[in-house]
XYZ file of C-alpha atoms in Angstrom:
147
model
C 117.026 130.582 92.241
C 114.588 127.370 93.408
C 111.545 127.829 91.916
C 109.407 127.507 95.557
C 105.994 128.220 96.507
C 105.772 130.298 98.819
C 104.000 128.063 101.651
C 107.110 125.221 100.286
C 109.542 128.385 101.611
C 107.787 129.101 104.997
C 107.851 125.057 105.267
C 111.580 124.995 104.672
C 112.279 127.844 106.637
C 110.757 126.266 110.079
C 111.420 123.070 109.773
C 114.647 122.592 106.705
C 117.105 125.182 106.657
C 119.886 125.969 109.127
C 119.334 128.232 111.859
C 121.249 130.048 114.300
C 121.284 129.714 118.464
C 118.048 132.273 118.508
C 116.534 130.282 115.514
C 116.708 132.244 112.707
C 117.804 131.130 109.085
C 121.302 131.175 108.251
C 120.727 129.489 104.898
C 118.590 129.668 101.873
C 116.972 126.748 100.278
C 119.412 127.036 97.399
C 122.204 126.980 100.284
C 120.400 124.497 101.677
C 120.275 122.027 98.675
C 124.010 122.998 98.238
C 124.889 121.806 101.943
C 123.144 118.659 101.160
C 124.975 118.040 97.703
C 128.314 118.305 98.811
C 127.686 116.185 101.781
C 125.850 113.247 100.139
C 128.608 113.473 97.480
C 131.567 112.936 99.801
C 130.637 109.178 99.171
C 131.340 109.474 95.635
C 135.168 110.944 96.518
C 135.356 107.900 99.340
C 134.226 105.018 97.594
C 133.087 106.074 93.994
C 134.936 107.122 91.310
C 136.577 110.582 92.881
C 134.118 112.783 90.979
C 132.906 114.574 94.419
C 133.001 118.196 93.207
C 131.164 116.365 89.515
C 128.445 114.565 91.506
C 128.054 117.384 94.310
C 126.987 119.515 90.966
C 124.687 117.011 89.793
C 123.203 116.602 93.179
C 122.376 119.690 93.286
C 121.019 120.426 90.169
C 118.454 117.976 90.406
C 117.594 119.625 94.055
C 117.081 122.758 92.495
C 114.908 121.284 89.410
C 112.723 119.376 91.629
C 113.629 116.009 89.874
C 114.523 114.600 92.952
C 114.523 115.418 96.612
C 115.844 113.297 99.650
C 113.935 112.209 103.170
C 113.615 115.220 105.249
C 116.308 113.791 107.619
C 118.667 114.194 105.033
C 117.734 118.023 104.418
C 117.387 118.386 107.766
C 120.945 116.833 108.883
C 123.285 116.124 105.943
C 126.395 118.346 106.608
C 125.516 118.968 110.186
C 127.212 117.657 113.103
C 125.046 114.684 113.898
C 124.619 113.933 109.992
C 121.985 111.556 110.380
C 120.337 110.737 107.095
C 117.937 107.731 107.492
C 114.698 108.456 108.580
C 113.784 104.649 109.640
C 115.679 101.861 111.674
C 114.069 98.712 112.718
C 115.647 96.900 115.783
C 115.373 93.634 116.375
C 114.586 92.554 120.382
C 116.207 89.105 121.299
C 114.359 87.632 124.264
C 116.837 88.291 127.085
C 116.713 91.262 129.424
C 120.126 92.369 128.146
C 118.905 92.531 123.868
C 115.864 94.237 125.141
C 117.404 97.122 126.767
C 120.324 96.971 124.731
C 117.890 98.056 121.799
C 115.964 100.751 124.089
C 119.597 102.345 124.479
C 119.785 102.211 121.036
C 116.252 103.765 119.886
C 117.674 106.429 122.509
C 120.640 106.964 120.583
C 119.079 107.097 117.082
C 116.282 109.419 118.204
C 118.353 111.739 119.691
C 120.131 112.057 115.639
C 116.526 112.566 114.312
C 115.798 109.022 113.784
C 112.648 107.099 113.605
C 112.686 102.907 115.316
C 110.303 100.391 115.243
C 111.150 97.282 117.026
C 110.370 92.950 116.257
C 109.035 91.950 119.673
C 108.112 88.151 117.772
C 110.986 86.619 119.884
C 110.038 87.303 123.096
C 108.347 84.899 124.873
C 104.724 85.591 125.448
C 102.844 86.451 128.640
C 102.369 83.425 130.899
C 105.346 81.181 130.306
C 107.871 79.892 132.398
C 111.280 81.804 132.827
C 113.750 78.632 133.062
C 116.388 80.837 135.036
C 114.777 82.038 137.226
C 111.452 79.957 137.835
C 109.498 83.008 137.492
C 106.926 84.153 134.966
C 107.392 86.127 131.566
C 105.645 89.576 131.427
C 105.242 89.129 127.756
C 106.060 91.612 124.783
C 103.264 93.974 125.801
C 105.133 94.940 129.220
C 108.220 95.951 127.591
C 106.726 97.943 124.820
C 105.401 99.940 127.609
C 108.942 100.496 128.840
């Protein structure tokens, strides 16, 4: 058994471990830590050395130690159906109306897996100049981070 506090169990329990349609647990942190092992470990049998069921192990032993413990996304997702592991992604906004919305549809997208963006806005022309197309005049980053 995990050696938890109690206030790191209630903390698992409503934000961590699996839960059913009516949101009650279905796993235990142990379970939990187990779910994420074998999951994070199915690299290992793709493109390691084929050691899954060695490296699941090892995974989770260090889980249950304390040594190490992954982002929350990854306790929260890895061997769910959405999987999403990375708690960060920065997207980069090309100055055209098709890269900036193209990278709203993706922050969409990546939020809806549990996934945090942040966004480069330095190539977009600023407020003021001169839209060549169309003879018109940019709205400047500030506009579209409103968007």
């Amino acid at each position: 058994m995990v050696r938890l506090s109690e206030n790191a169990r209630k903390v698992l329990e409503a934000r961590y471990l699996k839960k059913d349609p009516r949101g009650n647990p279905v796993e235990t942190p142990e379970e939990m830590f187990l779910r994420v092992a074998r999951h994070v470990a199915r690299a290992e049998g793709i493109l390691g050395d084929g050691r899954q069921e060695e490296w699941a192990e090892r995974f989770f032993q260090i889980m249950c130690e304390l040594v190490f413990l992954p982002n929350s996304p990854t306790l929260m997702n890895a061997g769910k159906r959405l999987g999403q592991l990375a708690a960060c992604f920065v997207l980069p906004v090309k100055d055209s109306l098709d890269s900036i919305f193209t990278a709203l549809k993706r922050a969409a997208i990546i939020h809806q897996s549990g996934g945090g963006t942040g966004f480069s806005f330095s190539n977009l022309r600023p407020r003021g100049d001169v839209v060549a197309s169309t003879h018109g005049v940019a709205s400047g980053p500030v506009s579209f981070m409103r968007v």
